[in-house]
PDB file of C-alpha atoms in Angstrom:
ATOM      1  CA  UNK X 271      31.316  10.496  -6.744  1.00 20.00           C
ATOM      2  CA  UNK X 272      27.370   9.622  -6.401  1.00 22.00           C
ATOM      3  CA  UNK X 273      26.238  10.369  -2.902  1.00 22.00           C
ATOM      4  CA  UNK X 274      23.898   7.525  -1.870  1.00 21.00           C
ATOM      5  CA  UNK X 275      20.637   9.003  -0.794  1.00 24.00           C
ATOM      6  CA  UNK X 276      19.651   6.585   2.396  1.00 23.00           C
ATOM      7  CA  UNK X 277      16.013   6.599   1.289  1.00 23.00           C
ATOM      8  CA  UNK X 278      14.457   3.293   0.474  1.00 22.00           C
ATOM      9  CA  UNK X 279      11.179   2.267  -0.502  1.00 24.00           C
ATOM     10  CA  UNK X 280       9.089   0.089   1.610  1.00 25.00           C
ATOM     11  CA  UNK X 281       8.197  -2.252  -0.998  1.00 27.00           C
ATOM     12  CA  UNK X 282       9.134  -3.292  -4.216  1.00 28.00           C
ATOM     13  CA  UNK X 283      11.835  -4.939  -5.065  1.00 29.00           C
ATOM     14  CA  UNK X 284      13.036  -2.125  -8.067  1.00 35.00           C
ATOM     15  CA  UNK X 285      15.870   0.017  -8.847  1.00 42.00           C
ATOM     16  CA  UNK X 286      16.431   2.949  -6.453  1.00 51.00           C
ATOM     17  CA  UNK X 287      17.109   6.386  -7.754  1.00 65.00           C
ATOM     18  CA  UNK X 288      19.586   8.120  -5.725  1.00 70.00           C
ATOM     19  CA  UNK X 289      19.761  11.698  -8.021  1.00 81.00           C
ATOM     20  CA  UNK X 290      18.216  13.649  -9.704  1.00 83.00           C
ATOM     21  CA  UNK X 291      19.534  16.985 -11.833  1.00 81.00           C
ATOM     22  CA  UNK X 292      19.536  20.407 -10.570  1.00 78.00           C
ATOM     23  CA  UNK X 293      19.299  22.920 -13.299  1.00 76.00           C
ATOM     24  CA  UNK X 294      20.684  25.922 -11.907  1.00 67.00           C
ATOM     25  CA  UNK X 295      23.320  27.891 -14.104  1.00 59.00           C
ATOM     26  CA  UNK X 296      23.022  29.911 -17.442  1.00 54.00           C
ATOM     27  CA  UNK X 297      20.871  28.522 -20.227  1.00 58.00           C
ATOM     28  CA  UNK X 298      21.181  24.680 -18.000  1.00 64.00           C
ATOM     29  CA  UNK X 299      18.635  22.335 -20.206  1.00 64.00           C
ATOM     30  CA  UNK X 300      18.597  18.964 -21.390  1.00 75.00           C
ATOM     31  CA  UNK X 301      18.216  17.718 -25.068  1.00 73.00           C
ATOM     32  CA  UNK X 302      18.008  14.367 -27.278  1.00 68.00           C
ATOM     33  CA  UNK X 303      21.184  13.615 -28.202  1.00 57.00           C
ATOM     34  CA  UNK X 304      20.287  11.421 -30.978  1.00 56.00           C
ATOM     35  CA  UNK X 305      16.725  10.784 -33.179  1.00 51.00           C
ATOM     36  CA  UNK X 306      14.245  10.674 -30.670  1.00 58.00           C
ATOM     37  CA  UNK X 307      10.904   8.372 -30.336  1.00 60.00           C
ATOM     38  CA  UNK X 308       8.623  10.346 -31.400  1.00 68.00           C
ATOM     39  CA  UNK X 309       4.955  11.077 -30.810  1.00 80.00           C
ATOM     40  CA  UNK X 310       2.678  10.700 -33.950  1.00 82.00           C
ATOM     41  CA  UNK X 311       1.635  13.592 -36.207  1.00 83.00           C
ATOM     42  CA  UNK X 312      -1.833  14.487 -35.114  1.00 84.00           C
ATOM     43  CA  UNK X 313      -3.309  16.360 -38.194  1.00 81.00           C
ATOM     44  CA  UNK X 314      -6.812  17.262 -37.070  1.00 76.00           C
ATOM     45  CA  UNK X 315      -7.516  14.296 -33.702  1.00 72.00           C
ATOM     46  CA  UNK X 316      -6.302  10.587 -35.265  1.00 80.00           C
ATOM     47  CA  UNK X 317      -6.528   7.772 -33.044  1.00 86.00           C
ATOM     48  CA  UNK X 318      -3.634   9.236 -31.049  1.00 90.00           C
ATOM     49  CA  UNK X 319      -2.729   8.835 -26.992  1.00 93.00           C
ATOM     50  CA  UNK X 320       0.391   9.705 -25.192  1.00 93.00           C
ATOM     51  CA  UNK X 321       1.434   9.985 -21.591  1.00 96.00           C
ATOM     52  CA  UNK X 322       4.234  11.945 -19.580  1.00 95.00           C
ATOM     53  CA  UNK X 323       5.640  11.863 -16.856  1.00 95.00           C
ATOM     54  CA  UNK X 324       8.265  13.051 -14.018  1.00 93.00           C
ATOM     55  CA  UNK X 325       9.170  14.926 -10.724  1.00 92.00           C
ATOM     56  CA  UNK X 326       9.882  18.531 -10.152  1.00 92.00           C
ATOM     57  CA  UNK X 327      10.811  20.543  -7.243  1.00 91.00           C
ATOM     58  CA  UNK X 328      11.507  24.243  -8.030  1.00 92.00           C
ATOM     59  CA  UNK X 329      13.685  26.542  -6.184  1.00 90.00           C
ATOM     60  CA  UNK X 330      12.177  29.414  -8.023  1.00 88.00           C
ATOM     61  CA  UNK X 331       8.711  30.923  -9.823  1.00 88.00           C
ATOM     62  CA  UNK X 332       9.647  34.358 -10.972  1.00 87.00           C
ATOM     63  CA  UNK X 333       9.033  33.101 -14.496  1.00 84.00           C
ATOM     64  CA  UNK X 334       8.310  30.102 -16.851  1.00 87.00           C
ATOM     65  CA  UNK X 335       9.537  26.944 -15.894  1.00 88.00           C
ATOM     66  CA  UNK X 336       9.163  24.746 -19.380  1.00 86.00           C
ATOM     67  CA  UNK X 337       9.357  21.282 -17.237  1.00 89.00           C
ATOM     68  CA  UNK X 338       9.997  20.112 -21.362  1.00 88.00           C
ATOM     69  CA  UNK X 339       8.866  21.696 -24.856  1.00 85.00           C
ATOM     70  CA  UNK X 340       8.717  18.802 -27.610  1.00 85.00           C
ATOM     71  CA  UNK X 341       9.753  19.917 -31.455  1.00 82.00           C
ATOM     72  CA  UNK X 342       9.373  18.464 -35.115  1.00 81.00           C
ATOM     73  CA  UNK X 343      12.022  19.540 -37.822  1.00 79.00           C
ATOM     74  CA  UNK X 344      13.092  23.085 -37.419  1.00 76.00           C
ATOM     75  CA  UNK X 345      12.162  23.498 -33.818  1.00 75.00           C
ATOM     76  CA  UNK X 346       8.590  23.211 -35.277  1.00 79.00           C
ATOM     77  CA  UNK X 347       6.596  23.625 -31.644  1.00 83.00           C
ATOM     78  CA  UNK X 348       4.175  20.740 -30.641  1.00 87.00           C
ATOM     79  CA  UNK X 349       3.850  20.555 -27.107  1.00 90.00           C
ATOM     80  CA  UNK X 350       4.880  22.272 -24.168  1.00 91.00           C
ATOM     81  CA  UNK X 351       4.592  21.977 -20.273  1.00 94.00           C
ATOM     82  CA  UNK X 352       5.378  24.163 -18.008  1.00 93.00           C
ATOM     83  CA  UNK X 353       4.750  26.117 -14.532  1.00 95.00           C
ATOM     84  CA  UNK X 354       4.000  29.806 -13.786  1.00 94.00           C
ATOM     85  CA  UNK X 355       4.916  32.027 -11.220  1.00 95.00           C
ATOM     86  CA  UNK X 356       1.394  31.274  -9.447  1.00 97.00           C
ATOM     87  CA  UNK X 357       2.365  27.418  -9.292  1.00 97.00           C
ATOM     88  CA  UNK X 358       0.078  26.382 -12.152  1.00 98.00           C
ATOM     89  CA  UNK X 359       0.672  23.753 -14.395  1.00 97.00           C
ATOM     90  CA  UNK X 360       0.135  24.677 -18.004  1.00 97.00           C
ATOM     91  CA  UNK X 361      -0.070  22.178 -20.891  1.00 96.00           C
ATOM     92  CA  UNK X 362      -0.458  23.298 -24.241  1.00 94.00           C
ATOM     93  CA  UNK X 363      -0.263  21.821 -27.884  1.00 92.00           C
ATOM     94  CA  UNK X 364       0.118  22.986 -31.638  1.00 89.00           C
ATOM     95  CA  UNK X 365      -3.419  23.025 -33.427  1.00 90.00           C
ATOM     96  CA  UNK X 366      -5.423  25.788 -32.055  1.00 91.00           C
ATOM     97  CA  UNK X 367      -4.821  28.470 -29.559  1.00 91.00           C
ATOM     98  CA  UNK X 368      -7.776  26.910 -27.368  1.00 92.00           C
ATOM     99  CA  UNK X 369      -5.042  23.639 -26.882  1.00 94.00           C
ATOM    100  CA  UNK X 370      -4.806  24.547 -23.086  1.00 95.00           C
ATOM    101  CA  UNK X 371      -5.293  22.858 -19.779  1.00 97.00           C
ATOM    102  CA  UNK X 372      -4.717  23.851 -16.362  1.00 97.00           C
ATOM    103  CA  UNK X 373      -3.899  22.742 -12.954  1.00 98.00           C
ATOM    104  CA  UNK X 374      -5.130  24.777 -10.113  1.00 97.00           C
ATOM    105  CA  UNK X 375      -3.062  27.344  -9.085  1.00 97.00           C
ATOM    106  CA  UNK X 376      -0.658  26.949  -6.422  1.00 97.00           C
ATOM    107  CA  UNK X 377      -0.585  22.898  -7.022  1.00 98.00           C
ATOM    108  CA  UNK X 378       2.862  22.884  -7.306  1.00 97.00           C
ATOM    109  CA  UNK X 379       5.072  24.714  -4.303  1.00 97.00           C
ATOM    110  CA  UNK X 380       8.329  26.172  -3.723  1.00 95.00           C
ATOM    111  CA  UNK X 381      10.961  24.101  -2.383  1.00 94.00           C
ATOM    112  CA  UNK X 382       8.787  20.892  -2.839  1.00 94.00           C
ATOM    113  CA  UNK X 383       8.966  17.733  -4.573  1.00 92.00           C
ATOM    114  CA  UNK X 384       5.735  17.456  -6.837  1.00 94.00           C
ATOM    115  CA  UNK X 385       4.941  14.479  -9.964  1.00 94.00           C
ATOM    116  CA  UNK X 386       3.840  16.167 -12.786  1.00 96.00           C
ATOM    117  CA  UNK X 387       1.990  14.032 -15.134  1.00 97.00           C
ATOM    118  CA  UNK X 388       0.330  15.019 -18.843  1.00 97.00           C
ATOM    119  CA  UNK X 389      -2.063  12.352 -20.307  1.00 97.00           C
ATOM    120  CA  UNK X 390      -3.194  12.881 -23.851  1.00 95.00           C
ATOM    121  CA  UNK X 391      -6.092  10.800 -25.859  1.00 94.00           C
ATOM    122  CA  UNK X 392      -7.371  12.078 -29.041  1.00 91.00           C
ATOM    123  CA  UNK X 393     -10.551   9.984 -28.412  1.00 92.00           C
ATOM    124  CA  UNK X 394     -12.133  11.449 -25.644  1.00 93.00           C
ATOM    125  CA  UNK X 395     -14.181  14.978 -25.748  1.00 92.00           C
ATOM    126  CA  UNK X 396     -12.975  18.271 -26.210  1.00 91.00           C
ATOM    127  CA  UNK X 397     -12.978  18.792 -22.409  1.00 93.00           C
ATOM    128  CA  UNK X 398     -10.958  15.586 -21.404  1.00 94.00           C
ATOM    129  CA  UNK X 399      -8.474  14.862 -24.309  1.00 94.00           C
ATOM    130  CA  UNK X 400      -5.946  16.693 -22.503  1.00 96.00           C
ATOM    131  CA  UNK X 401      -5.331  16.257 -18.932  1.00 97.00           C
ATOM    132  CA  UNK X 402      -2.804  17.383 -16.216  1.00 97.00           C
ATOM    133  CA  UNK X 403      -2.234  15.788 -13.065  1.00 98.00           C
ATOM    134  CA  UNK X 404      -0.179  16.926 -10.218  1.00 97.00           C
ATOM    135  CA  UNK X 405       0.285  14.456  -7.150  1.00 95.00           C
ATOM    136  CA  UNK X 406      -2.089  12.262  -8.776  1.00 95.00           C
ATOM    137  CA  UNK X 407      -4.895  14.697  -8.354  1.00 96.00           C
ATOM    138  CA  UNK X 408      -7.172  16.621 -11.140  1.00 96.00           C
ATOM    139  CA  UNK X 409      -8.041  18.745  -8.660  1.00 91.00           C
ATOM    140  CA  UNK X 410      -8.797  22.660 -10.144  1.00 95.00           C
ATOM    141  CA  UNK X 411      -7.441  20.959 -13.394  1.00 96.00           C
ATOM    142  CA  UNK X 412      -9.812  22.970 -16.008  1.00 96.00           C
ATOM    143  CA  UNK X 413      -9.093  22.418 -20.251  1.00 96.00           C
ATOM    144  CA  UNK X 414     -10.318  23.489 -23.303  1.00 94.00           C
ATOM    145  CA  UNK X 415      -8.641  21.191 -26.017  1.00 93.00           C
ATOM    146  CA  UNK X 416     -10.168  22.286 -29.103  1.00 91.00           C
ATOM    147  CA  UNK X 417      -8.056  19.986 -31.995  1.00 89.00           C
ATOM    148  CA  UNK X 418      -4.512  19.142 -32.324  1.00 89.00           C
ATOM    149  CA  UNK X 419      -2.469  19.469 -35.783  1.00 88.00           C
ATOM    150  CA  UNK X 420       1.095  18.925 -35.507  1.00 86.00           C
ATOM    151  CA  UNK X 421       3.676  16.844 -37.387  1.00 83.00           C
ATOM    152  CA  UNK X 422       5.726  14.009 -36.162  1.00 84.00           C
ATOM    153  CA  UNK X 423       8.080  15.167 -33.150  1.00 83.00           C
ATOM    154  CA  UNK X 424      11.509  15.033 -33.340  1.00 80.00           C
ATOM    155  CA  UNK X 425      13.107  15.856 -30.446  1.00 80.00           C
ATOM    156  CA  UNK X 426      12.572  17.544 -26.504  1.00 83.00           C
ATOM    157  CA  UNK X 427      14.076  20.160 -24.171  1.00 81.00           C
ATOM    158  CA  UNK X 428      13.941  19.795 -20.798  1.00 84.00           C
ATOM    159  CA  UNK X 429      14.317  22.295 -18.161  1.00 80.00           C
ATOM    160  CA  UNK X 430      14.706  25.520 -19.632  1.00 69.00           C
ATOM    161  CA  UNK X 431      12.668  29.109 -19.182  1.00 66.00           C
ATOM    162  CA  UNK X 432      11.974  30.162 -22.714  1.00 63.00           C
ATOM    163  CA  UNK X 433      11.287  27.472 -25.464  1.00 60.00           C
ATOM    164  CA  UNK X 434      10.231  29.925 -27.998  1.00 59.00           C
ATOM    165  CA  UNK X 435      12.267  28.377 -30.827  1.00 58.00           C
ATOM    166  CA  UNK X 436      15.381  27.212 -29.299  1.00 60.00           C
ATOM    167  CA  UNK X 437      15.595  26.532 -24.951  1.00 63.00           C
ATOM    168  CA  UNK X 438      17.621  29.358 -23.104  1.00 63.00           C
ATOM    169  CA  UNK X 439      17.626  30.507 -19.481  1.00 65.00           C
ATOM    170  CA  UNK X 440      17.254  27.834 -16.340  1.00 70.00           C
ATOM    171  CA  UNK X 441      14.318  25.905 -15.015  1.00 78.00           C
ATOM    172  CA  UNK X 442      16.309  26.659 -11.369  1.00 82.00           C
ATOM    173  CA  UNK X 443      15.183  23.544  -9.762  1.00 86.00           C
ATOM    174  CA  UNK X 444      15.915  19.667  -9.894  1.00 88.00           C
ATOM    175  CA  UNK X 445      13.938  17.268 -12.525  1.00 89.00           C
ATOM    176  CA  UNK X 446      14.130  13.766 -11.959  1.00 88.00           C
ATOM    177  CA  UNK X 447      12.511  10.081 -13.713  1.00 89.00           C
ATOM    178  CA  UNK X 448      11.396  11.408 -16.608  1.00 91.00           C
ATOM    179  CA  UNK X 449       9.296   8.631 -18.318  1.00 93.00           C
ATOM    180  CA  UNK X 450       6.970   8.964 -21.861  1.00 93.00           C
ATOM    181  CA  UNK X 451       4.265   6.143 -23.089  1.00 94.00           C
ATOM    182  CA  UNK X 452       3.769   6.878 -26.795  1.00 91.00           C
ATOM    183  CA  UNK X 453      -0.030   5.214 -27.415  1.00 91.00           C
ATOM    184  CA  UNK X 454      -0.826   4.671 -24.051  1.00 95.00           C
ATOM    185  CA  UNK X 455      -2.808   7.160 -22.399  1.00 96.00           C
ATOM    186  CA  UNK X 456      -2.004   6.405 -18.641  1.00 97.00           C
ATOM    187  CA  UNK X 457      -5.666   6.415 -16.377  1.00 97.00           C
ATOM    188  CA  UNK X 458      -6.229   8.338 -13.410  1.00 96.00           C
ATOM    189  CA  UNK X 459      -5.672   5.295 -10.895  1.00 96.00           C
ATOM    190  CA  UNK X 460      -2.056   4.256 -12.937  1.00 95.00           C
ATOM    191  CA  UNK X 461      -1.412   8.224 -12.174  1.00 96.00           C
ATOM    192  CA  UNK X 462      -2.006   7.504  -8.730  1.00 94.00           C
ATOM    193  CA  UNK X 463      -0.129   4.805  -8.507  1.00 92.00           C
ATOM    194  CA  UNK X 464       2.906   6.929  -9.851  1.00 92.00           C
ATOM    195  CA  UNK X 465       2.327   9.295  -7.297  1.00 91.00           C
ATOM    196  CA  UNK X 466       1.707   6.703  -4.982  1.00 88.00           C
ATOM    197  CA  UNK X 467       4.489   4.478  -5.584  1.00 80.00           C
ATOM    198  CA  UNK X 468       6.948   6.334  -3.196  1.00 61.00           C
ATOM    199  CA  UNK X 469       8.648   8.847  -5.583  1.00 58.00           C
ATOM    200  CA  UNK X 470      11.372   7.900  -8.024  1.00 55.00           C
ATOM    201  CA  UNK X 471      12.556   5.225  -5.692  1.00 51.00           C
ATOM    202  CA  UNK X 472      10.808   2.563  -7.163  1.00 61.00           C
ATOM    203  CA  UNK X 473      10.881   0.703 -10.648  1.00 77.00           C
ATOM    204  CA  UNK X 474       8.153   1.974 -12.540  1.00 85.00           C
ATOM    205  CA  UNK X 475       7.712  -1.526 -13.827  1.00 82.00           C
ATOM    206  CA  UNK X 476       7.325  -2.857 -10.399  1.00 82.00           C
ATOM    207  CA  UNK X 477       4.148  -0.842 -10.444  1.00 87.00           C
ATOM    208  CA  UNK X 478       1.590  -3.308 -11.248  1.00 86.00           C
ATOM    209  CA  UNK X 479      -1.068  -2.068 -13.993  1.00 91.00           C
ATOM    210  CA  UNK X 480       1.162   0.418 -15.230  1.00 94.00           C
ATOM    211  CA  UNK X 481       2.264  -0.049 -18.614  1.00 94.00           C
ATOM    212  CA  UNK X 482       5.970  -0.065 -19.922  1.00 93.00           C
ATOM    213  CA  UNK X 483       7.404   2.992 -20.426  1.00 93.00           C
ATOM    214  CA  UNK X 484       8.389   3.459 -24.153  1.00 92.00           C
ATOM    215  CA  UNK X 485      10.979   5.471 -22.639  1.00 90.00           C
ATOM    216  CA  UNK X 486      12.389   6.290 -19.149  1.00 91.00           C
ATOM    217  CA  UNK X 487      15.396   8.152 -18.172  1.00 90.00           C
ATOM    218  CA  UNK X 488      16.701   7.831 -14.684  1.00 88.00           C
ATOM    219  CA  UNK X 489      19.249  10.626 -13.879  1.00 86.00           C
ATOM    220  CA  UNK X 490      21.489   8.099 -11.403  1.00 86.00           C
ATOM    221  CA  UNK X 491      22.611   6.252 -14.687  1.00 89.00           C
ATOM    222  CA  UNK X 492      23.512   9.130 -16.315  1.00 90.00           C
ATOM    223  CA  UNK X 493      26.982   8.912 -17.364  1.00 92.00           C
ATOM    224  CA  UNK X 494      29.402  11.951 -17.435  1.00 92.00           C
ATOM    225  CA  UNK X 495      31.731  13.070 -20.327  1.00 91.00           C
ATOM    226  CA  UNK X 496      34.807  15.010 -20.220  1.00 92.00           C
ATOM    227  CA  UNK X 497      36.377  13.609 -23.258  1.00 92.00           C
ATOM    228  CA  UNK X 498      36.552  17.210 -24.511  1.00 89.00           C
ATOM    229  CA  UNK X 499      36.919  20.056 -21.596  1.00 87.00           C
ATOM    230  CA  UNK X 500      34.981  22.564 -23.635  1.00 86.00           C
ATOM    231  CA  UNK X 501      32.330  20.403 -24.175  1.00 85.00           C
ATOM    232  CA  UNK X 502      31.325  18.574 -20.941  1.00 86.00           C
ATOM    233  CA  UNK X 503      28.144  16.773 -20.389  1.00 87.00           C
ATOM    234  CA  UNK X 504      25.925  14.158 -19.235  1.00 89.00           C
ATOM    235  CA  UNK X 505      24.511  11.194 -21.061  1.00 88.00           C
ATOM    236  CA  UNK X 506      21.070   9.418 -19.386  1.00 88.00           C
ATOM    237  CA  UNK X 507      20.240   6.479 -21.797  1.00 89.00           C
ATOM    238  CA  UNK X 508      17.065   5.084 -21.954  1.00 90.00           C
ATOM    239  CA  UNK X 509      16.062   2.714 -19.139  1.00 91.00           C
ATOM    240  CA  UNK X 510      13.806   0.905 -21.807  1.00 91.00           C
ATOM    241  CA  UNK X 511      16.524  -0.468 -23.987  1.00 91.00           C
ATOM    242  CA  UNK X 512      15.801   1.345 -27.145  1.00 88.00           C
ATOM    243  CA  UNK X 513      19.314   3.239 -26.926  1.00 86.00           C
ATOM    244  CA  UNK X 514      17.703   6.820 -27.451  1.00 86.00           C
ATOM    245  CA  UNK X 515      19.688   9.271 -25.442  1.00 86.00           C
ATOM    246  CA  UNK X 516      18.935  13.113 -23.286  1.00 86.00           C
ATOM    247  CA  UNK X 517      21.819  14.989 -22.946  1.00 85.00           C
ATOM    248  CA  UNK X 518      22.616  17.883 -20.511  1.00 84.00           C
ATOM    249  CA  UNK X 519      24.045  21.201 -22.067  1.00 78.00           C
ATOM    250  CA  UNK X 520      26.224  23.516 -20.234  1.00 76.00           C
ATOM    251  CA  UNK X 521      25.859  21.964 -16.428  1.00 79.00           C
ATOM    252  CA  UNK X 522      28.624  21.271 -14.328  1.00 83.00           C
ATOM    253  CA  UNK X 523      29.479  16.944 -13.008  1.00 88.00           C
ATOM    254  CA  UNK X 524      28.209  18.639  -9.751  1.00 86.00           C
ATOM    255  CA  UNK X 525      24.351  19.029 -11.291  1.00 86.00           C
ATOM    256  CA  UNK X 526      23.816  15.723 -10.565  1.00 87.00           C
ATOM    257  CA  UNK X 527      22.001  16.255  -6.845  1.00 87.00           C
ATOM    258  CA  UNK X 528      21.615  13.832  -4.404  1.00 86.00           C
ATOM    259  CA  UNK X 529      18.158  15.456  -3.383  1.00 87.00           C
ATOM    260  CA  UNK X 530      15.288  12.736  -4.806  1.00 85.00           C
ATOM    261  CA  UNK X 531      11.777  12.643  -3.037  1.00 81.00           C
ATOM    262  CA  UNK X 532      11.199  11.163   0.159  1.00 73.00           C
TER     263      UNK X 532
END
């Protein structure tokens, strides 16, 4: 039974998200369940842009929290996100070791809903292709993107604490509205207006500017299966319409949390 969260945006007239997931047990992630929309292959800075985007809160920073890792054939890595113990956000993708940029540290706190959002343009200078926001702010954000190479992606993990060839451990917090724009990269003022929008309450295409999501997964339409008792899991299909599909491995019906952003 979905507990109705009594929060309700001020304006807009959108679909309210009432959940979000808690990942929480042994080796809890979230996975495509079927061929995923990919992200181009980048070999050596094409014309390519791509945006992320969702909310975190973390119950725990003892370790790497991979908010997702994305993966061509073979669990080939491409590109990661993820927070360390001192609350920075870390982006990182295949090409060169110099592929980095940070957050400040401490931008994202314990016990606190933050939006995490990743904005990459192949376009721009080796200082700004890559670019992480948290709560709509560059603030402290520092990079050194030096050139991408990586093929076509094929899939994502979400939530996990080691992504070094296949996802194991648990993020040990809730994730919630995650949304991708493959070739859009997403300006600082539509990443404010994320932030700004009054968390995952509102439709992000009620936000005006913003561009459509090429995919969007909201985890209050996820549906639960328990076709098979060894084998019980959650199915959040794409808010966009194009059918694609993340699936939960190895969390209970009772991951799905009422606790959203307020």
């Amino acid at each position: 039974v979905m507990i109705i969260n009594p929060y309700r945006h001020s304006s807009g007239s959108g679909t309210f998200d009432t959940t979000s997931f808690a990942y929480g047990g042994l080796d809890d992630y979230s996975t495509n369940a079927n061929v995923f929309d990919t992200i181009a292959a980048d070999p050596h800075g094409l014309n390519i842009k791509w945006s992320t985007s969702l909310w975190v809160k973390l119950d725990d920073m003892s370790s790497n929290k991979y908010l997702y890792w994305m993966h061509g054939a073979g669990n080939a890595a491409i590109a990661e996100l993820y927070v360390i113990s001192t609350g920075q956000v870390r982006a990182f993708m295949t090409g060169s070791g110099s592929n980095w940029s940070r957050s400040a540290a401490g931008a994202i706190t314990l016990d606190n809903w933050h939006n995490v959002t990743m904005v990459y343009d192949s376009t721009l200078g080796r200082y700004s292709r890559q670019k992480v926001y948290v709560d709509g702010s560059l603030t402290g954000h520092t990079s050194n993107f030096f050139e991408a190479n990586h093929v076509e992606s094929t899939g994502i993990f979400v939530g996990a604490t080691n992504m070094m060839g296949s996802p194991a451990g648990t993020m040990s917090g809730n994730i919630n509205e995650m949304a991708l724009w493959y070739g859009d990269a997403l300006t600082q003022a539509q990443v404010q207006d994320i932030y700004n929008s009054g968390g995952p309450a509102l439709d992000l295409e009620d936000i005006t500017g913003l561009p459509s999501p090429t995919l969007w997964f909201r985890s209050e339409n996820a549906v639960w299966n328990n076709s098979d008792p060894t084998d019980e899991y959650f199915l959040m299909t794409d808010e966009m319409g194009s059918g694609k599909q993340i699936r939960t491995n190895n969390m209970p019906e009772a991951s799905r949390d009422a606790d959203v952003p307020e």
